[in-house]
Amino acid sequence: MALVGLEELRAAQQRIAAVAVRTPLIPCPWAADGARTLWLKPENLQPTGAFKIRGAYNRLAALSDAERARGVVAQSSGNHAQAVAYAARLLGLKAVIVMPDTSPAVKVENTRSFGAEVILVAPGERDTFVGELADEHGYVWVPPYDDPHIIAGQGTVGLEIAEDAPDQLDTVLVPVSGGGLISGAAAAIKLTCPGVRVIGVEPELAADAQASLRSGRLTAWPVADTYRTIADGLRTPSVGELPFEHLQAYVDDIVTVSEQEIRDTVALLARRGRLVAEPSGAVAAAGYFHRADELAGRVFAAVVSGGNVEPRLLAELLQA
């Protein structure tokens, strides 16, 4: 499979320009410690509350008229679900979304509010039932990460970081789940700023991507294991095949953070950064606050990938 290149990334950037917010890089002087500084890329400010709108709109906008008439189906724990529903509404398409019955209620409600039909299934059925629906009804399947259009759309995050990069930026931290975001972002950064390192960050309880990258072989974790993490958007049991090729080509390393470190970072971003991040969205920043000494960088950028957090959970984390 061919890797996504600059031509595809630039085309995606143009295609989504009127839909996705071009989020700024925000300096965080409160996070500087004399040895290093941090900039945040707040993708929680997107219209669906997460970066996923970039890839979803890029994929749906590229469909042929015949494909659009068939409608689309997707599977997601929440952020891809909302993004596909939102993009489908903008483009006038029917959308059916398969979600685990463990998905946060706020993500299910938001997906329905954008006009999609939501079908809740057991977590282990999410990635199989969607194929059955596509076969039965003829829907176009819009995967959450294993697709070149999805990767190119998510990669516009990396293009923007490269364009807005502060002086001496040397390390970019990106959360890892199925690999669409880090694949596209890493490709964009390495193809435009080759000296900048790209480091993935994932929960210790869902560290399949780290195992895959370090072993050189795609490794899956059982759903029962990945579903232990509070970071519900990062529970995918393995990265996709095409994302894995991008990881091998462009990602320097993947580090992990603990559940407590994720929880602490959600609270810290809210209190000091005035940013509402869901646990999945706080993972990359947690890599800075808890793993920076291991990474030896001086000027970091971290992607805050989403902010769709249950209000009760946010209140709990802020009170801890």
mmCIF file of C-alpha atoms in Angstrom:
data_model
loop_
_atom_site.group_PDB
_atom_site.id
_atom_site.type_symbol
_atom_site.label_atom_id
_atom_site.label_comp_id
_atom_site.label_asym_id
_atom_site.label_seq_id
_atom_site.Cartn_x
_atom_site.Cartn_y
_atom_site.Cartn_z
ATOM 1 C CA MET A 1 0.000 0.000 0.000
ATOM 2 C CA ALA A 2 1.270 3.438 -0.947
ATOM 3 C CA LEU A 3 1.970 5.936 1.817
ATOM 4 C CA VAL A 4 0.062 9.212 1.870
ATOM 5 C CA GLY A 5 2.209 11.982 0.388
ATOM 6 C CA LEU A 6 2.249 15.759 0.356
ATOM 7 C CA GLU A 7 -0.024 15.938 -2.686
ATOM 8 C CA GLU A 8 -2.789 14.049 -0.858
ATOM 9 C CA LEU A 9 -2.215 16.047 2.333
ATOM 10 C CA ARG A 10 -2.423 19.386 0.504
ATOM 11 C CA ALA A 11 -5.551 18.272 -1.362
ATOM 12 C CA ALA A 12 -7.193 17.304 1.925
ATOM 13 C CA GLN A 13 -6.236 20.652 3.426
ATOM 14 C CA GLN A 14 -8.042 22.462 0.625
ATOM 15 C CA ARG A 15 -11.050 20.138 0.719
ATOM 16 C CA ILE A 16 -11.743 20.583 4.439
ATOM 17 C CA ALA A 17 -10.838 24.282 4.691
ATOM 18 C CA ALA A 18 -14.431 25.512 4.947
ATOM 19 C CA VAL A 19 -15.471 22.813 7.425
ATOM 20 C CA ALA A 20 -12.687 22.085 9.922
ATOM 21 C CA VAL A 21 -11.332 24.787 12.222
ATOM 22 C CA ARG A 22 -7.698 25.697 11.639
ATOM 23 C CA THR A 23 -6.790 25.385 15.295
ATOM 24 C CA PRO A 24 -3.888 27.500 16.608
ATOM 25 C CA LEU A 25 -0.753 26.384 18.379
ATOM 26 C CA ILE A 26 -1.164 27.761 21.888
ATOM 27 C CA PRO A 27 1.933 28.589 23.965
ATOM 28 C CA CYS A 28 1.855 27.263 27.531
ATOM 29 C CA PRO A 29 4.248 29.354 29.631
ATOM 30 C CA TRP A 30 2.717 27.748 32.734
ATOM 31 C CA ALA A 31 4.099 24.388 31.537
ATOM 32 C CA ALA A 32 7.690 25.572 31.001
ATOM 33 C CA ASP A 33 10.260 24.361 33.533
ATOM 34 C CA GLY A 34 13.444 26.067 32.361
ATOM 35 C CA ALA A 35 14.600 23.042 30.394
ATOM 36 C CA ARG A 36 11.658 22.744 27.997
ATOM 37 C CA THR A 37 8.537 24.473 26.687
ATOM 38 C CA LEU A 38 5.151 23.259 25.475
ATOM 39 C CA TRP A 39 2.714 24.302 22.772
ATOM 40 C CA LEU A 40 -0.758 22.755 22.498
ATOM 41 C CA LYS A 41 -2.788 22.054 19.353
ATOM 42 C CA PRO A 42 -6.414 22.237 20.644
ATOM 43 C CA GLU A 43 -8.409 19.956 18.354
ATOM 44 C CA ASN A 44 -11.112 19.913 21.040
ATOM 45 C CA LEU A 45 -12.202 23.209 19.436
ATOM 46 C CA GLN A 46 -13.423 21.488 16.261
ATOM 47 C CA PRO A 47 -17.191 21.670 15.538
ATOM 48 C CA THR A 48 -17.592 18.040 16.625
ATOM 49 C CA GLY A 49 -15.194 18.420 19.551
ATOM 50 C CA ALA A 50 -12.335 16.374 18.070
ATOM 51 C CA PHE A 51 -9.899 16.123 15.151
ATOM 52 C CA LYS A 52 -11.942 13.384 13.482
ATOM 53 C CA ILE A 53 -13.956 15.831 11.374
ATOM 54 C CA ARG A 54 -10.852 16.362 9.229
ATOM 55 C CA GLY A 55 -10.619 12.789 8.017
ATOM 56 C CA ALA A 56 -14.345 12.095 7.914
ATOM 57 C CA TYR A 57 -15.165 15.100 5.761
ATOM 58 C CA ASN A 58 -12.213 14.442 3.473
ATOM 59 C CA ARG A 59 -13.423 10.865 2.947
ATOM 60 C CA LEU A 60 -17.080 11.688 2.385
ATOM 61 C CA ALA A 61 -16.369 14.659 0.129
ATOM 62 C CA ALA A 62 -14.356 12.358 -2.136
ATOM 63 C CA LEU A 63 -17.271 9.936 -2.703
ATOM 64 C CA SER A 64 -18.778 9.656 -6.173
ATOM 65 C CA ASP A 65 -22.410 10.616 -6.762
ATOM 66 C CA ALA A 66 -23.336 6.933 -6.933
ATOM 67 C CA GLU A 67 -21.609 6.255 -3.610
ATOM 68 C CA ARG A 68 -23.296 9.227 -1.965
ATOM 69 C CA ALA A 69 -26.682 7.901 -3.014
ATOM 70 C CA ARG A 70 -25.987 4.639 -1.163
ATOM 71 C CA GLY A 71 -25.366 6.307 2.190
ATOM 72 C CA VAL A 72 -22.515 5.558 4.595
ATOM 73 C CA VAL A 73 -21.893 3.357 7.613
ATOM 74 C CA ALA A 74 -19.122 3.655 10.186
ATOM 75 C CA GLN A 75 -18.041 2.175 13.499
ATOM 76 C CA SER A 76 -16.711 4.247 16.374
ATOM 77 C CA SER A 77 -16.575 4.687 20.126
ATOM 78 C CA GLY A 78 -17.669 8.267 19.605
ATOM 79 C CA ASN A 79 -15.479 10.875 17.925
ATOM 80 C CA HIS A 80 -15.373 9.308 14.445
ATOM 81 C CA ALA A 81 -19.097 8.654 14.889
ATOM 82 C CA GLN A 82 -19.826 12.320 15.469
ATOM 83 C CA ALA A 83 -17.533 13.396 12.651
ATOM 84 C CA VAL A 84 -19.126 11.076 10.067
ATOM 85 C CA ALA A 85 -22.614 12.105 11.200
ATOM 86 C CA TYR A 86 -21.729 15.794 10.979
ATOM 87 C CA ALA A 87 -20.022 15.480 7.583
ATOM 88 C CA ALA A 88 -22.898 13.403 6.231
ATOM 89 C CA ARG A 89 -25.397 16.049 7.292
ATOM 90 C CA LEU A 90 -23.372 18.771 5.554
ATOM 91 C CA LEU A 91 -23.242 16.696 2.371
ATOM 92 C CA GLY A 92 -26.838 15.461 2.512
ATOM 93 C CA LEU A 93 -25.999 11.771 3.006
ATOM 94 C CA LYS A 94 -27.667 9.044 5.045
ATOM 95 C CA ALA A 95 -25.384 7.874 7.858
ATOM 96 C CA VAL A 96 -25.632 4.794 10.071
ATOM 97 C CA ILE A 97 -23.175 4.545 12.968
ATOM 98 C CA VAL A 98 -22.331 1.410 14.954
ATOM 99 C CA MET A 99 -21.170 2.267 18.469
ATOM 100 C CA PRO A 100 -20.177 0.126 21.474
ATOM 101 C CA ASP A 101 -22.833 0.138 24.173
ATOM 102 C CA THR A 102 -20.102 1.337 26.537
ATOM 103 C CA SER A 103 -19.674 4.622 24.626
ATOM 104 C CA PRO A 104 -20.048 7.790 26.713
ATOM 105 C CA ALA A 105 -23.633 9.014 26.561
ATOM 106 C CA VAL A 106 -22.509 12.471 25.444
ATOM 107 C CA LYS A 107 -20.926 10.980 22.320
ATOM 108 C CA VAL A 108 -24.001 8.879 21.492
ATOM 109 C CA GLU A 109 -26.329 11.844 21.982
ATOM 110 C CA ASN A 110 -24.156 14.148 19.888
ATOM 111 C CA THR A 111 -23.991 11.613 17.055
ATOM 112 C CA ARG A 112 -27.771 11.326 16.991
ATOM 113 C CA SER A 113 -28.121 15.109 17.151
ATOM 114 C CA PHE A 114 -26.278 15.362 13.833
ATOM 115 C CA GLY A 115 -28.958 13.200 12.201
ATOM 116 C CA ALA A 116 -27.304 9.783 12.085
ATOM 117 C CA GLU A 117 -28.967 6.486 12.949
ATOM 118 C CA VAL A 118 -27.040 4.963 15.878
ATOM 119 C CA ILE A 119 -26.918 1.225 16.548
ATOM 120 C CA LEU A 120 -25.416 0.158 19.889
ATOM 121 C CA VAL A 121 -23.651 -3.219 20.089
ATOM 122 C CA ALA A 122 -21.345 -5.089 22.456
ATOM 123 C CA PRO A 123 -17.740 -3.811 22.192
ATOM 124 C CA GLY A 124 -16.513 -6.998 20.535
ATOM 125 C CA GLU A 125 -19.114 -6.675 17.751
ATOM 126 C CA ARG A 126 -18.367 -3.099 16.751
ATOM 127 C CA ASP A 127 -15.873 -3.900 14.011
ATOM 128 C CA THR A 128 -17.786 -6.851 12.531
ATOM 129 C CA PHE A 129 -21.418 -5.699 12.560
ATOM 130 C CA VAL A 130 -20.563 -2.653 10.477
ATOM 131 C CA GLY A 131 -19.445 -4.916 7.636
ATOM 132 C CA GLU A 132 -22.686 -6.860 7.827
ATOM 133 C CA LEU A 133 -24.667 -3.639 7.458
ATOM 134 C CA ALA A 134 -22.567 -2.543 4.493
ATOM 135 C CA ASP A 135 -23.129 -5.879 2.759
ATOM 136 C CA GLU A 136 -26.858 -5.994 3.520
ATOM 137 C CA HIS A 137 -27.791 -2.422 2.644
ATOM 138 C CA GLY A 138 -25.055 -1.359 0.229
ATOM 139 C CA TYR A 139 -23.765 1.413 2.448
ATOM 140 C CA VAL A 140 -20.274 2.777 1.813
ATOM 141 C CA TRP A 141 -18.101 1.792 4.762
ATOM 142 C CA VAL A 142 -16.142 4.717 6.192
ATOM 143 C CA PRO A 143 -13.423 3.207 8.405
ATOM 144 C CA PRO A 144 -12.104 5.252 11.321
ATOM 145 C CA TYR A 145 -8.412 5.057 10.388
ATOM 146 C CA ASP A 146 -7.403 2.408 7.817
ATOM 147 C CA ASP A 147 -8.063 4.528 4.731
ATOM 148 C CA PRO A 148 -5.818 6.915 2.760
ATOM 149 C CA HIS A 149 -8.445 9.690 2.665
ATOM 150 C CA ILE A 150 -8.921 9.444 6.433
ATOM 151 C CA ILE A 151 -5.160 9.527 7.012
ATOM 152 C CA ALA A 152 -4.711 12.501 4.676
ATOM 153 C CA GLY A 153 -7.508 14.412 6.382
ATOM 154 C CA GLN A 154 -6.125 13.783 9.859
ATOM 155 C CA GLY A 155 -2.687 14.663 8.527
ATOM 156 C CA THR A 156 -3.758 18.270 8.062
ATOM 157 C CA VAL A 157 -3.154 18.575 11.818
ATOM 158 C CA GLY A 158 0.515 17.934 11.086
ATOM 159 C CA LEU A 159 0.580 20.372 8.164
ATOM 160 C CA GLU A 160 -0.749 23.115 10.419
ATOM 161 C CA ILE A 161 1.758 22.328 13.150
ATOM 162 C CA ALA A 162 4.570 22.501 10.584
ATOM 163 C CA GLU A 163 3.274 25.811 9.212
ATOM 164 C CA ASP A 164 2.851 27.371 12.664
ATOM 165 C CA ALA A 165 5.848 25.719 14.344
ATOM 166 C CA PRO A 166 7.654 27.868 16.911
ATOM 167 C CA ASP A 167 11.412 28.309 16.623
ATOM 168 C CA GLN A 168 13.415 25.239 17.590
ATOM 169 C CA LEU A 169 10.393 22.918 17.694
ATOM 170 C CA ASP A 170 11.972 19.477 18.009
ATOM 171 C CA THR A 171 9.277 17.084 19.268
ATOM 172 C CA VAL A 172 5.605 16.567 18.415
ATOM 173 C CA LEU A 173 3.470 14.346 20.673
ATOM 174 C CA VAL A 174 0.410 12.659 19.160
ATOM 175 C CA PRO A 175 -2.067 10.212 20.724
ATOM 176 C CA VAL A 176 -2.352 6.749 19.169
ATOM 177 C CA SER A 177 -5.403 4.546 18.737
ATOM 178 C CA GLY A 178 -6.095 3.055 15.310
ATOM 179 C CA GLY A 179 -3.298 5.200 13.943
ATOM 180 C CA GLY A 180 -5.051 7.545 11.521
ATOM 181 C CA LEU A 181 -4.068 10.758 13.294
ATOM 182 C CA ILE A 182 -0.459 9.896 14.018
ATOM 183 C CA SER A 183 -0.010 8.409 10.535
ATOM 184 C CA GLY A 184 -1.123 11.522 8.739
ATOM 185 C CA ALA A 185 0.425 13.967 11.193
ATOM 186 C CA ALA A 186 3.772 12.172 11.168
ATOM 187 C CA ALA A 187 3.833 12.038 7.373
ATOM 188 C CA ALA A 188 3.062 15.760 7.152
ATOM 189 C CA ILE A 189 5.684 16.735 9.715
ATOM 190 C CA LYS A 190 8.443 14.488 8.395
ATOM 191 C CA LEU A 191 7.828 15.563 4.799
ATOM 192 C CA THR A 192 7.939 19.276 5.664
ATOM 193 C CA CYS A 193 10.113 19.438 8.817
ATOM 194 C CA PRO A 194 12.295 16.319 8.611
ATOM 195 C CA GLY A 195 14.369 17.164 11.685
ATOM 196 C CA VAL A 196 11.376 17.182 14.046
ATOM 197 C CA ARG A 197 10.700 13.994 15.994
ATOM 198 C CA VAL A 198 7.193 12.527 16.141
ATOM 199 C CA ILE A 199 6.405 10.542 19.286
ATOM 200 C CA GLY A 200 3.184 8.644 19.820
ATOM 201 C CA VAL A 201 1.575 8.454 23.260
ATOM 202 C CA GLU A 202 -0.928 5.824 24.390
ATOM 203 C CA PRO A 203 -2.280 4.418 27.662
ATOM 204 C CA GLU A 204 -0.302 1.696 29.395
ATOM 205 C CA LEU A 205 -3.511 -0.342 29.398
ATOM 206 C CA ALA A 206 -3.859 -0.140 25.606
ATOM 207 C CA ALA A 207 -0.249 -0.204 24.422
ATOM 208 C CA ASP A 208 -0.689 -2.287 21.288
ATOM 209 C CA ALA A 209 0.830 0.392 19.030
ATOM 210 C CA GLN A 210 4.005 0.586 21.096
ATOM 211 C CA ALA A 211 4.296 -3.196 20.986
ATOM 212 C CA SER A 212 3.766 -3.154 17.227
ATOM 213 C CA LEU A 213 6.265 -0.397 16.452
ATOM 214 C CA ARG A 214 8.997 -1.758 18.699
ATOM 215 C CA SER A 215 8.626 -5.356 17.510
ATOM 216 C CA GLY A 216 8.230 -4.446 13.838
ATOM 217 C CA ARG A 217 5.116 -6.613 13.647
ATOM 218 C CA LEU A 218 1.455 -5.616 13.872
ATOM 219 C CA THR A 219 0.272 -6.679 17.323
ATOM 220 C CA ALA A 220 -3.316 -6.801 18.573
ATOM 221 C CA TRP A 221 -4.501 -6.630 22.182
ATOM 222 C CA PRO A 222 -7.720 -8.288 23.406
ATOM 223 C CA VAL A 223 -10.722 -5.979 23.653
ATOM 224 C CA ALA A 224 -11.042 -6.937 27.328
ATOM 225 C CA ASP A 225 -7.574 -5.476 27.918
ATOM 226 C CA THR A 226 -7.870 -2.227 25.972
ATOM 227 C CA TYR A 227 -11.278 -1.467 27.494
ATOM 228 C CA ARG A 228 -9.655 -1.096 30.930
ATOM 229 C CA THR A 229 -8.376 2.399 30.107
ATOM 230 C CA ILE A 230 -10.347 5.533 30.896
ATOM 231 C CA ALA A 231 -9.276 6.859 27.474
ATOM 232 C CA ASP A 232 -12.304 5.469 25.628
ATOM 233 C CA GLY A 233 -11.185 6.873 22.266
ATOM 234 C CA LEU A 234 -7.922 4.894 22.415
ATOM 235 C CA ARG A 235 -9.325 1.417 23.040
ATOM 236 C CA THR A 236 -8.823 0.098 19.516
ATOM 237 C CA PRO A 237 -7.176 -3.348 19.826
ATOM 238 C CA SER A 238 -4.613 -2.631 17.104
ATOM 239 C CA VAL A 239 -3.501 -0.004 14.634
ATOM 240 C CA GLY A 240 -4.627 -0.492 11.056
ATOM 241 C CA GLU A 241 -2.453 -2.007 8.352
ATOM 242 C CA LEU A 242 -1.959 1.216 6.382
ATOM 243 C CA PRO A 243 -1.382 3.296 9.532
ATOM 244 C CA PHE A 244 1.203 0.747 10.676
ATOM 245 C CA GLU A 245 3.185 1.293 7.477
ATOM 246 C CA HIS A 246 3.179 5.021 8.198
ATOM 247 C CA LEU A 247 4.243 4.425 11.795
ATOM 248 C CA GLN A 248 7.209 2.386 10.607
ATOM 249 C CA ALA A 249 8.173 5.041 8.062
ATOM 250 C CA TYR A 250 7.690 8.231 10.061
ATOM 251 C CA VAL A 251 7.199 7.723 13.823
ATOM 252 C CA ASP A 252 10.298 7.849 16.017
ATOM 253 C CA ASP A 253 8.859 6.076 19.061
ATOM 254 C CA ILE A 254 5.737 5.488 21.151
ATOM 255 C CA VAL A 255 5.622 5.993 24.919
ATOM 256 C CA THR A 256 2.879 5.128 27.393
ATOM 257 C CA VAL A 257 1.236 6.902 30.315
ATOM 258 C CA SER A 258 -0.641 5.549 33.317
ATOM 259 C CA GLU A 259 -4.311 5.968 34.130
ATOM 260 C CA GLN A 260 -3.507 8.323 36.988
ATOM 261 C CA GLU A 261 -1.267 10.417 34.726
ATOM 262 C CA ILE A 262 -4.097 10.722 32.202
ATOM 263 C CA ARG A 263 -6.545 11.748 34.913
ATOM 264 C CA ASP A 264 -4.141 14.307 36.353
ATOM 265 C CA THR A 265 -3.521 15.818 32.919
ATOM 266 C CA VAL A 266 -7.243 16.267 32.184
ATOM 267 C CA ALA A 267 -7.479 18.301 35.395
ATOM 268 C CA LEU A 268 -4.274 20.227 34.696
ATOM 269 C CA LEU A 269 -5.354 21.218 31.174
ATOM 270 C CA ALA A 270 -8.668 22.472 32.511
ATOM 271 C CA ARG A 271 -7.221 24.388 35.449
ATOM 272 C CA ARG A 272 -4.060 25.844 33.929
ATOM 273 C CA GLY A 273 -4.675 25.703 30.192
ATOM 274 C CA ARG A 274 -8.421 26.503 30.312
ATOM 275 C CA LEU A 275 -8.934 23.600 27.894
ATOM 276 C CA VAL A 276 -11.557 20.876 28.313
ATOM 277 C CA ALA A 277 -9.979 17.608 27.178
ATOM 278 C CA GLU A 278 -11.468 14.133 27.347
ATOM 279 C CA PRO A 279 -9.061 11.498 28.717
ATOM 280 C CA SER A 280 -8.118 10.394 25.191
ATOM 281 C CA GLY A 281 -7.508 13.996 24.237
ATOM 282 C CA ALA A 282 -5.182 14.554 27.202
ATOM 283 C CA VAL A 283 -2.885 11.590 26.548
ATOM 284 C CA ALA A 284 -0.348 13.409 24.344
ATOM 285 C CA ALA A 285 -0.023 16.251 26.856
ATOM 286 C CA ALA A 286 0.389 13.634 29.595
ATOM 287 C CA GLY A 287 3.398 12.412 27.621
ATOM 288 C CA TYR A 288 4.959 15.847 28.041
ATOM 289 C CA PHE A 289 4.195 16.215 31.744
ATOM 290 C CA HIS A 290 5.220 12.687 32.707
ATOM 291 C CA ARG A 291 7.685 11.420 30.063
ATOM 292 C CA ALA A 292 9.561 14.506 28.840
ATOM 293 C CA ASP A 293 12.734 13.553 30.712
ATOM 294 C CA GLU A 294 12.884 10.321 28.714
ATOM 295 C CA LEU A 295 12.409 12.155 25.403
ATOM 296 C CA ALA A 296 15.174 14.751 25.766
ATOM 297 C CA GLY A 297 13.337 17.385 23.757
ATOM 298 C CA ARG A 298 13.350 21.117 24.475
ATOM 299 C CA VAL A 299 10.434 22.560 22.473
ATOM 300 C CA PHE A 300 7.356 20.320 22.351
ATOM 301 C CA ALA A 301 3.994 20.476 20.627
ATOM 302 C CA ALA A 302 1.214 18.162 21.837
ATOM 303 C CA VAL A 303 -2.112 17.476 20.142
ATOM 304 C CA VAL A 304 -5.154 17.796 22.400
ATOM 305 C CA SER A 305 -7.172 15.512 20.173
ATOM 306 C CA GLY A 306 -10.669 15.877 21.645
ATOM 307 C CA GLY A 307 -12.865 17.333 24.360
ATOM 308 C CA ASN A 308 -16.001 15.200 24.339
ATOM 309 C CA VAL A 309 -15.979 14.251 28.004
ATOM 310 C CA GLU A 310 -18.956 13.276 30.143
ATOM 311 C CA PRO A 311 -19.711 16.222 32.467
ATOM 312 C CA ARG A 312 -19.840 13.944 35.521
ATOM 313 C CA LEU A 313 -16.454 12.443 34.693
ATOM 314 C CA LEU A 314 -14.937 15.889 34.182
ATOM 315 C CA ALA A 315 -16.307 17.032 37.539
ATOM 316 C CA GLU A 316 -14.853 13.927 39.181
ATOM 317 C CA LEU A 317 -11.412 14.515 37.664
ATOM 318 C CA LEU A 318 -11.410 18.186 38.636
ATOM 319 C CA GLN A 319 -12.291 17.370 42.226
ATOM 320 C CA ALA A 320 -9.656 14.661 42.635
#
